[in-house]
PDB file of C-alpha atoms in Angstrom:
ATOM      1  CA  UNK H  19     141.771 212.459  55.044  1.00  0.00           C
ATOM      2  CA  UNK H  20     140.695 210.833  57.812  1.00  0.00           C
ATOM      3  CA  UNK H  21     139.995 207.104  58.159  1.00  0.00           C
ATOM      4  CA  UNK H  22     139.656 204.028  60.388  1.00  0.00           C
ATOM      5  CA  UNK H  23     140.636 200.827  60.248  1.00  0.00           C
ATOM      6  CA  UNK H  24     138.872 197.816  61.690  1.00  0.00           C
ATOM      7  CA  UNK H  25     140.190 194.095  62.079  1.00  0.00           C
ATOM      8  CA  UNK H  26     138.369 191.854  59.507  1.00  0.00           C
ATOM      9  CA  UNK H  27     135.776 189.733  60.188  1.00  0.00           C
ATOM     10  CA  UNK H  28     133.109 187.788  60.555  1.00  0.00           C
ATOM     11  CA  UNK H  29     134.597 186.654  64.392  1.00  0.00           C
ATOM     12  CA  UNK H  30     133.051 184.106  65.697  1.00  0.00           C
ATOM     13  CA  UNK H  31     133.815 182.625  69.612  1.00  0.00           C
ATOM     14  CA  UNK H  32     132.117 180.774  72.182  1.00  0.00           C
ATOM     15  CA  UNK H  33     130.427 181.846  75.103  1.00  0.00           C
ATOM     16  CA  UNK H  34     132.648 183.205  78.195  1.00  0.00           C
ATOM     17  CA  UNK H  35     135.422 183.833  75.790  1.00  0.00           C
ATOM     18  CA  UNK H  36     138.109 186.895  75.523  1.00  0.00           C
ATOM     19  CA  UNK H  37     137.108 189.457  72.738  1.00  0.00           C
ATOM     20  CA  UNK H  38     139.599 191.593  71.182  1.00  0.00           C
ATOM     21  CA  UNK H  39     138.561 193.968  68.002  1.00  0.00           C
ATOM     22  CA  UNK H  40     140.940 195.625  67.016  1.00  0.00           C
ATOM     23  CA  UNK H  41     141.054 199.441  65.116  1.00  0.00           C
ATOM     24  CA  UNK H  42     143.244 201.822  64.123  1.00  0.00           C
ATOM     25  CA  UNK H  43     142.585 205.222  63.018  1.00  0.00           C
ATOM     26  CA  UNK H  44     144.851 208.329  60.770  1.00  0.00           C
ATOM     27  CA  UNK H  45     143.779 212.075  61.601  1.00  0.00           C
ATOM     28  CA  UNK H  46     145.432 215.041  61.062  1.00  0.00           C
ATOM     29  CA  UNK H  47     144.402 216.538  64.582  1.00  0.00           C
ATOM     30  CA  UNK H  48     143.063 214.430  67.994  1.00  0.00           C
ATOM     31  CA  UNK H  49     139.979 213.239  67.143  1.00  0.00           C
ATOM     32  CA  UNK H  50     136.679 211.867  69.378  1.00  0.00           C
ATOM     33  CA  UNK H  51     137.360 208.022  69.067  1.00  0.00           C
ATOM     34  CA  UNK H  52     133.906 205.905  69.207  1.00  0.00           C
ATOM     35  CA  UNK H  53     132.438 202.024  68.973  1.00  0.00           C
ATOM     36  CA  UNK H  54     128.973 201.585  67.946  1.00  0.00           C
ATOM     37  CA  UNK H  55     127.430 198.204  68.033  1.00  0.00           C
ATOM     38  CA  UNK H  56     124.234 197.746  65.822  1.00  0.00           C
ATOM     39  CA  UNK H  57     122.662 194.326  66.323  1.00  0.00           C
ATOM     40  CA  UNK H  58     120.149 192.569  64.184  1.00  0.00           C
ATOM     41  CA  UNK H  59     116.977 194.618  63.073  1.00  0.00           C
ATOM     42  CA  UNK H  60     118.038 197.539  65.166  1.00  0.00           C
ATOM     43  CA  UNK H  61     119.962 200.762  64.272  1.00  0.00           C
ATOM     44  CA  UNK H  62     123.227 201.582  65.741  1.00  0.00           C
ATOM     45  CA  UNK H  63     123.542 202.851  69.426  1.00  0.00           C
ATOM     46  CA  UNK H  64     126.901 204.441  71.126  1.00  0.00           C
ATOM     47  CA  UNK H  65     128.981 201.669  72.825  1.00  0.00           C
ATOM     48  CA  UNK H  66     131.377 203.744  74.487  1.00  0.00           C
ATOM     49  CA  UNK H  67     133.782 206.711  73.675  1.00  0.00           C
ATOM     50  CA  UNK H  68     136.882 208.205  74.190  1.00  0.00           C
ATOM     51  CA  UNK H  69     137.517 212.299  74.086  1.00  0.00           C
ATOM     52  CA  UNK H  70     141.700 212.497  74.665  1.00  0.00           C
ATOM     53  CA  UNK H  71     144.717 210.386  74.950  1.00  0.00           C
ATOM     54  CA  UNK H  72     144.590 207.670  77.818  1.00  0.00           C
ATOM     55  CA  UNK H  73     141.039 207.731  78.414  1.00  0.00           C
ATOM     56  CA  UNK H  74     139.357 204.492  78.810  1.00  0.00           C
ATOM     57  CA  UNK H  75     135.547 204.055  77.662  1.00  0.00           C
ATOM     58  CA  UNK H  76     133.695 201.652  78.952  1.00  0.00           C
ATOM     59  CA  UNK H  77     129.994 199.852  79.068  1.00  0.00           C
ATOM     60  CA  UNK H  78     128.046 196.696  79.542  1.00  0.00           C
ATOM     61  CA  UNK H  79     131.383 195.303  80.439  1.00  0.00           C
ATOM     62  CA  UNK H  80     133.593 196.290  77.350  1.00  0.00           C
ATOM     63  CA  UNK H  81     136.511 198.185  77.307  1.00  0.00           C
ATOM     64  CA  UNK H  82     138.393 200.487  74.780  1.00  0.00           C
ATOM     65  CA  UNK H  83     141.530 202.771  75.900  1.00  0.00           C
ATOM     66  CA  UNK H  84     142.427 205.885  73.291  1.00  0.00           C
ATOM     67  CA  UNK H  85     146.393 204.784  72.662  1.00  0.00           C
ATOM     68  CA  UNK H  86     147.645 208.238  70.791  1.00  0.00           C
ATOM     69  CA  UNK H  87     151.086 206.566  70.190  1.00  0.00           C
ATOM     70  CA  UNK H  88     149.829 203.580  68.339  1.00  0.00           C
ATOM     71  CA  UNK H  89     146.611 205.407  67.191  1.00  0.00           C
ATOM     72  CA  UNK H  90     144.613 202.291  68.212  1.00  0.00           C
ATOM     73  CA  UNK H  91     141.457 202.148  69.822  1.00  0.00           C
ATOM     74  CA  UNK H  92     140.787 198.154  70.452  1.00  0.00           C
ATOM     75  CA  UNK H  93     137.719 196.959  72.046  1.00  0.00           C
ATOM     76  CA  UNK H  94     137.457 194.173  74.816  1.00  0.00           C
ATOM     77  CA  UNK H  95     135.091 192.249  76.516  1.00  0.00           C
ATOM     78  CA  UNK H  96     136.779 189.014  79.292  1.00  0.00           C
ATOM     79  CA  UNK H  97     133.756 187.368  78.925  1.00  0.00           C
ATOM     80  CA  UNK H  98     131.521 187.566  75.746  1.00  0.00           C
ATOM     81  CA  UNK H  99     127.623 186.210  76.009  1.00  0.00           C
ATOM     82  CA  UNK H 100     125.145 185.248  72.919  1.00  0.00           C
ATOM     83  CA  UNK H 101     123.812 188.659  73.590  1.00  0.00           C
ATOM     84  CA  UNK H 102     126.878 190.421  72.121  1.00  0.00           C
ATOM     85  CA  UNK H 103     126.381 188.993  68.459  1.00  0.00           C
ATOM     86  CA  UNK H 104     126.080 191.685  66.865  1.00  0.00           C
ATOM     87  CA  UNK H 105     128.043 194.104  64.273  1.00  0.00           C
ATOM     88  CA  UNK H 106     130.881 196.401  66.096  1.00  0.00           C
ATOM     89  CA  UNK H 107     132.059 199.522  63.993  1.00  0.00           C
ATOM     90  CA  UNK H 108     134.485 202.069  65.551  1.00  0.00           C
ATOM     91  CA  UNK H 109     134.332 205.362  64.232  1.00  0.00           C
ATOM     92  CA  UNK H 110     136.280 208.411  65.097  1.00  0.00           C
ATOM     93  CA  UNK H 111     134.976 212.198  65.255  1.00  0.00           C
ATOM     94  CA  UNK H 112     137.854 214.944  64.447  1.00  0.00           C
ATOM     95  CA  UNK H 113     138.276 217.824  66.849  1.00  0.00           C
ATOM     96  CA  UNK H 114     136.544 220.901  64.691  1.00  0.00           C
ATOM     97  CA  UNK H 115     133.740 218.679  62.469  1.00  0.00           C
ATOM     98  CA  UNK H 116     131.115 216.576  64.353  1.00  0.00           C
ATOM     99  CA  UNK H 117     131.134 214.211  61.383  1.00  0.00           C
ATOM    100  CA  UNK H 118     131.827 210.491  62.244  1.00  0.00           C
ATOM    101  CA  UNK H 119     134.155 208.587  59.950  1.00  0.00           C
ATOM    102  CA  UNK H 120     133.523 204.441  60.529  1.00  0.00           C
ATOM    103  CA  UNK H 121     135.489 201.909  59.826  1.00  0.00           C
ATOM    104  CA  UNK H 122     133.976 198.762  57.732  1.00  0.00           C
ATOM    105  CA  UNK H 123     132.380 197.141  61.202  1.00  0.00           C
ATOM    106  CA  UNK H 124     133.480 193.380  62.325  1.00  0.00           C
ATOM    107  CA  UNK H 125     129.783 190.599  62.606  1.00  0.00           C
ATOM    108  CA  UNK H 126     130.214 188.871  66.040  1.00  0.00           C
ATOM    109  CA  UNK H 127     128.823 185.754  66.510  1.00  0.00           C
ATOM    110  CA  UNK H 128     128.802 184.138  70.031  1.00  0.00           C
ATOM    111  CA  UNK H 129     128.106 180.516  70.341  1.00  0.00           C
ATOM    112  CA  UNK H 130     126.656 178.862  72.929  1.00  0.00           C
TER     113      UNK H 130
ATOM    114  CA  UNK N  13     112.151 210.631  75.018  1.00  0.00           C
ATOM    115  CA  UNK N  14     111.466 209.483  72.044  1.00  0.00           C
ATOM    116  CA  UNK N  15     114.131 208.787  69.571  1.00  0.00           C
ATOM    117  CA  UNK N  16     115.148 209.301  65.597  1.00  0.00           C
ATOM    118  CA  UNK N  17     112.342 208.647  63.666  1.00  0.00           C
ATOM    119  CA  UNK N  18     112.784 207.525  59.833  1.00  0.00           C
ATOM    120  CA  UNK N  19     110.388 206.528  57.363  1.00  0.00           C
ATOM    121  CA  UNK N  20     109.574 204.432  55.102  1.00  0.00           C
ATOM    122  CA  UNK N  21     111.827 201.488  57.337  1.00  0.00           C
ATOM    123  CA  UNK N  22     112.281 199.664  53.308  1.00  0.00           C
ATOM    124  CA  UNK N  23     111.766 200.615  49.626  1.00  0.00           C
ATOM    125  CA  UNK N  24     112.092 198.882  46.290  1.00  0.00           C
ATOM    126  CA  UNK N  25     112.293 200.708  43.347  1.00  0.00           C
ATOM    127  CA  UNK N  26     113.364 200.318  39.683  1.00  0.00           C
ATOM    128  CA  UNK N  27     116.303 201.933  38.753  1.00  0.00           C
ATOM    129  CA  UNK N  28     116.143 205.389  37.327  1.00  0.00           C
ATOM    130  CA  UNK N  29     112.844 206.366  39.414  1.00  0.00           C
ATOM    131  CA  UNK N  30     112.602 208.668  42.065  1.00  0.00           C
ATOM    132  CA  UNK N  31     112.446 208.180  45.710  1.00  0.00           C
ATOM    133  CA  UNK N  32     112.427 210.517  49.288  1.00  0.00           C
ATOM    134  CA  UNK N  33     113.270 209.520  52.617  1.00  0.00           C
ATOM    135  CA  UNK N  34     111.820 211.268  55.747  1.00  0.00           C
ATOM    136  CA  UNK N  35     113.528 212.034  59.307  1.00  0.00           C
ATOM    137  CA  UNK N  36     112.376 213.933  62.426  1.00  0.00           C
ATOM    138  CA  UNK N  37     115.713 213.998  64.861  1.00  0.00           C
ATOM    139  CA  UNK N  38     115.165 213.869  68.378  1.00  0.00           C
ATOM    140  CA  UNK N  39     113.597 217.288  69.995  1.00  0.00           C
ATOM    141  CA  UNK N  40     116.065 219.867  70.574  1.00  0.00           C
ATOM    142  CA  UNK N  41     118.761 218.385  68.607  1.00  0.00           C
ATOM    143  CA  UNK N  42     120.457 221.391  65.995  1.00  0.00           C
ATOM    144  CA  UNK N  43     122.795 219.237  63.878  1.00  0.00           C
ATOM    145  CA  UNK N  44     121.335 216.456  61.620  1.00  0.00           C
ATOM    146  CA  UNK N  45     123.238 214.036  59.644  1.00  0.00           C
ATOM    147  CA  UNK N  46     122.563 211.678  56.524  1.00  0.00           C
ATOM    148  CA  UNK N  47     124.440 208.377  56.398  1.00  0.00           C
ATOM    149  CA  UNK N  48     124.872 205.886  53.321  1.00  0.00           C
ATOM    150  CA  UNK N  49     125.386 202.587  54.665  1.00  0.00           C
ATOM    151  CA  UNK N  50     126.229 199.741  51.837  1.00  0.00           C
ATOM    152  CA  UNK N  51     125.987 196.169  52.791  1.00  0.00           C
ATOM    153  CA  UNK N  52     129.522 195.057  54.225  1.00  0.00           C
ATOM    154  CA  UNK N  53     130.759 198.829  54.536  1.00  0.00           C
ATOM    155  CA  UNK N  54     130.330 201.289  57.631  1.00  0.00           C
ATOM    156  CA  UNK N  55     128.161 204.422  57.141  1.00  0.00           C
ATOM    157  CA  UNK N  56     129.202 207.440  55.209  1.00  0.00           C
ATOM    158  CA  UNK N  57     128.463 210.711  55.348  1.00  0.00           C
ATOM    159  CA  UNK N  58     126.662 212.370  52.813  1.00  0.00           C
ATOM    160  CA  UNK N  59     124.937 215.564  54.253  1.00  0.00           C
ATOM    161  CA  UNK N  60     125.443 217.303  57.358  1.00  0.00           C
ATOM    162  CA  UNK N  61     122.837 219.969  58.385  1.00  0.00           C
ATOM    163  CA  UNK N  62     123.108 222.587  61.688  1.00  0.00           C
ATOM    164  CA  UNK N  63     119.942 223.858  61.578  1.00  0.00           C
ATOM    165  CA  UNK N  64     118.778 224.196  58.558  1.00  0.00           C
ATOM    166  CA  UNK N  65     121.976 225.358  57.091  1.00  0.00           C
ATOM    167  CA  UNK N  66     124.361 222.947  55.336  1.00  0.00           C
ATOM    168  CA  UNK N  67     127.677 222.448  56.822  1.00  0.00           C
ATOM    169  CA  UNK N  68     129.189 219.644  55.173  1.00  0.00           C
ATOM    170  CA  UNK N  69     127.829 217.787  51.796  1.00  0.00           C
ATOM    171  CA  UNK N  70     131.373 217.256  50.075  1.00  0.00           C
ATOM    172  CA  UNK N  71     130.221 213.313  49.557  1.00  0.00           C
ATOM    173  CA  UNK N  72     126.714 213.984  48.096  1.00  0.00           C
ATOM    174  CA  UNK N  73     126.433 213.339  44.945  1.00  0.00           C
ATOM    175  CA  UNK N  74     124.505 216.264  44.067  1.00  0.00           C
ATOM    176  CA  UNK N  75     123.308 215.410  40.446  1.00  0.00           C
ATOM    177  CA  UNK N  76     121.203 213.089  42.041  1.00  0.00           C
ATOM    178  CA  UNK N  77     120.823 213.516  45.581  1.00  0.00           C
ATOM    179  CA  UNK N  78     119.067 216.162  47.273  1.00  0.00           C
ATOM    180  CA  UNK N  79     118.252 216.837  50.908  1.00  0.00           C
ATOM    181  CA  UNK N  80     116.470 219.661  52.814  1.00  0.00           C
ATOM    182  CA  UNK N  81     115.556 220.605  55.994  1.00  0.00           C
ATOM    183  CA  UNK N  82     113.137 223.318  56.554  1.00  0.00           C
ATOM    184  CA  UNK N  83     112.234 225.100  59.346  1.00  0.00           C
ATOM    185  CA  UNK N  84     115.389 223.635  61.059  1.00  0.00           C
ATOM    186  CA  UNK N  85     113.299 220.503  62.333  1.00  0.00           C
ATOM    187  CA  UNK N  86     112.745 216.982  59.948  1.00  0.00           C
ATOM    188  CA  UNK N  87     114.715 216.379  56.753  1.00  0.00           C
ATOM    189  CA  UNK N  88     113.891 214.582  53.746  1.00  0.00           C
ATOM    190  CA  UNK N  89     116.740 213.428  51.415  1.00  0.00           C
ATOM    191  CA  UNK N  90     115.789 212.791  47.578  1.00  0.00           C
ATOM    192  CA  UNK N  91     117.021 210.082  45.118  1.00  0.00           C
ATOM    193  CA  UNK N  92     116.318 210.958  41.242  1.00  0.00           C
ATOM    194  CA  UNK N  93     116.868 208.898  39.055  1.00  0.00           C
ATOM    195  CA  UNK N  94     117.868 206.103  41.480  1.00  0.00           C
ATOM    196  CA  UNK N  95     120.561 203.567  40.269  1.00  0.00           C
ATOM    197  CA  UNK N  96     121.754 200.358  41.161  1.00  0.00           C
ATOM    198  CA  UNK N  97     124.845 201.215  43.142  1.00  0.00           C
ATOM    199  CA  UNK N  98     122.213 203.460  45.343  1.00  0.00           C
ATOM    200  CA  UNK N  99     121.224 200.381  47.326  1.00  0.00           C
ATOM    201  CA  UNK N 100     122.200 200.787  50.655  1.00  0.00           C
ATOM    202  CA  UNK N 101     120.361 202.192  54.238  1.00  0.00           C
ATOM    203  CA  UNK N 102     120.126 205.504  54.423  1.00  0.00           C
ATOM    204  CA  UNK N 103     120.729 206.597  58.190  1.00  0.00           C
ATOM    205  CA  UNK N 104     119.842 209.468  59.626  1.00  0.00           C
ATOM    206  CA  UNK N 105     121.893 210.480  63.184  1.00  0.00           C
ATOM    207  CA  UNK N 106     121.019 213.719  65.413  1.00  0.00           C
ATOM    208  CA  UNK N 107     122.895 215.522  67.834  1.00  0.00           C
ATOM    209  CA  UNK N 108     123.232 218.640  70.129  1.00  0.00           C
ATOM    210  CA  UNK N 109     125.009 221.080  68.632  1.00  0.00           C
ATOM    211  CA  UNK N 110     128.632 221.255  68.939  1.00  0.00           C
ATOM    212  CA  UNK N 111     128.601 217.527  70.790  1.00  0.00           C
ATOM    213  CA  UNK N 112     130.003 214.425  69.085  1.00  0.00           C
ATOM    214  CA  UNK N 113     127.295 211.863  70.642  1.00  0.00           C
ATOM    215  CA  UNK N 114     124.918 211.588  67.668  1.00  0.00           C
ATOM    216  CA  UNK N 115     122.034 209.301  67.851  1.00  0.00           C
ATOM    217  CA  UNK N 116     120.738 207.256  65.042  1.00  0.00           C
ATOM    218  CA  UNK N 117     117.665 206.032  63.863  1.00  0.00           C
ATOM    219  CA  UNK N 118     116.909 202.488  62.542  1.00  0.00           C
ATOM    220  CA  UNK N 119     117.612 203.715  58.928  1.00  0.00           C
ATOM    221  CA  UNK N 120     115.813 203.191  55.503  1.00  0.00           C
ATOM    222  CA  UNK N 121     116.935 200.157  53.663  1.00  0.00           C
ATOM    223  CA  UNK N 122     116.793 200.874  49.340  1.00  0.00           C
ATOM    224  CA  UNK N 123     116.854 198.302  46.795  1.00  0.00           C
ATOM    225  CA  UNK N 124     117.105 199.510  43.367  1.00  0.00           C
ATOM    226  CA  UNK N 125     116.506 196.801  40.737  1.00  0.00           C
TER     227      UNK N 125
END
């Protein structure tokens, strides 16, 4: 079936550092590719998305391009503030259900 | 607009009671969804509803879970008997139907002792 796989955390960095996440996903067809961030006490809200091969989502200055030939989705931020601490989960939607599949989600702490 | 409502936000119960969680999905939204989310894991899917049809509940474990949603509006999903490995938020996501942008509300968090 259909899974995703997220980098392992916790990942922890200081402010006005590079962030890389990274996640992988398998599907069967070509799937709706997602990051959610949820941050403390709050549910989870939409980062960005991807619908189709090459496509580059983007918000609040992070990044995530839909690579089909290394079925990766990585997120990036250049510069990461203490307001980004929070949990990160990428998630991927197949083509026919509207079901999301997560990965396990990676804690970011930024440090001042 | 207002957003996905859940209630109660936490409950503690002993193991082998009986417990129901409530959700109202935003206005207008067809599909509704039921996540499990335990500690350290993403959220999985346990009920999918489009209307108030079921489309997908091939991860509920249905001789103790139970969810409805009548009149094609709020949901309530049912614990009974509740055990230990049930502790987890319970998330419940909305969407328009036949989009993949679902919107989620801040969840019910279960302890079962």
């Amino acid at each position: 079936g259909d899974s995703v796989t997220q980098m392992e955390g916790p990942v922890t960095l200081s402010e006005e550092a590079f962030l890389t996440i990274n996640c992988t996903y398998t599907a069967t067809g070509y799937p709706s590719l997602f990051w959610y961030v949820q941050y403390p006490g709050e549910g989870l809200q939409l980062l960005l998305k991807a619908t189709k091969a090459d496509d580059k989502g983007s918000n609040k200055g992070f990044e995530a391009t839909y690579r089909k030939e290394t079925t990766s989705f990585h997120l990036e931020k250049g510069s990461v503030q203490v307001s980004d601490s929070a949990v990160y989960f990428c998630a991927l939607s197949d083509q026919g259900a509207q079901k999301l599949v997560f990965g396990q989600g990676t804690r970011l702490t930024i440090n001042p | 607009e207002a957003g996905v409502a859940q209630s109660p936000r936490y409950k503690i119960i002993e193991k082998r009671q009986s417990v129901a969680f409530w959700c109202n999905p935003i206005s207008g939204h067809a599909t509704l969804y039921w996540y499990q989310q335990i500690l350290g894991q993403g959220p999985k899917l346990l009920i999918q509803f489009q209307n108030n049809g079921v489309v997908d509940d091939s991860q509920l474990p249905k001789d103790r879970f139970s969810a409805e949603r009548l009149k094609g509006v709020d949901s309530t999903l049912k614990i009974q008997p509740a055990k230990l490995e049930d502790s987890a938020v319970y998330l419940c996501a909305s969407s328009l139907a036949g989009t993949h942008e679902q919107f989620f509300g801040p969840g019910t968090r279960l302890t079962v002792l």
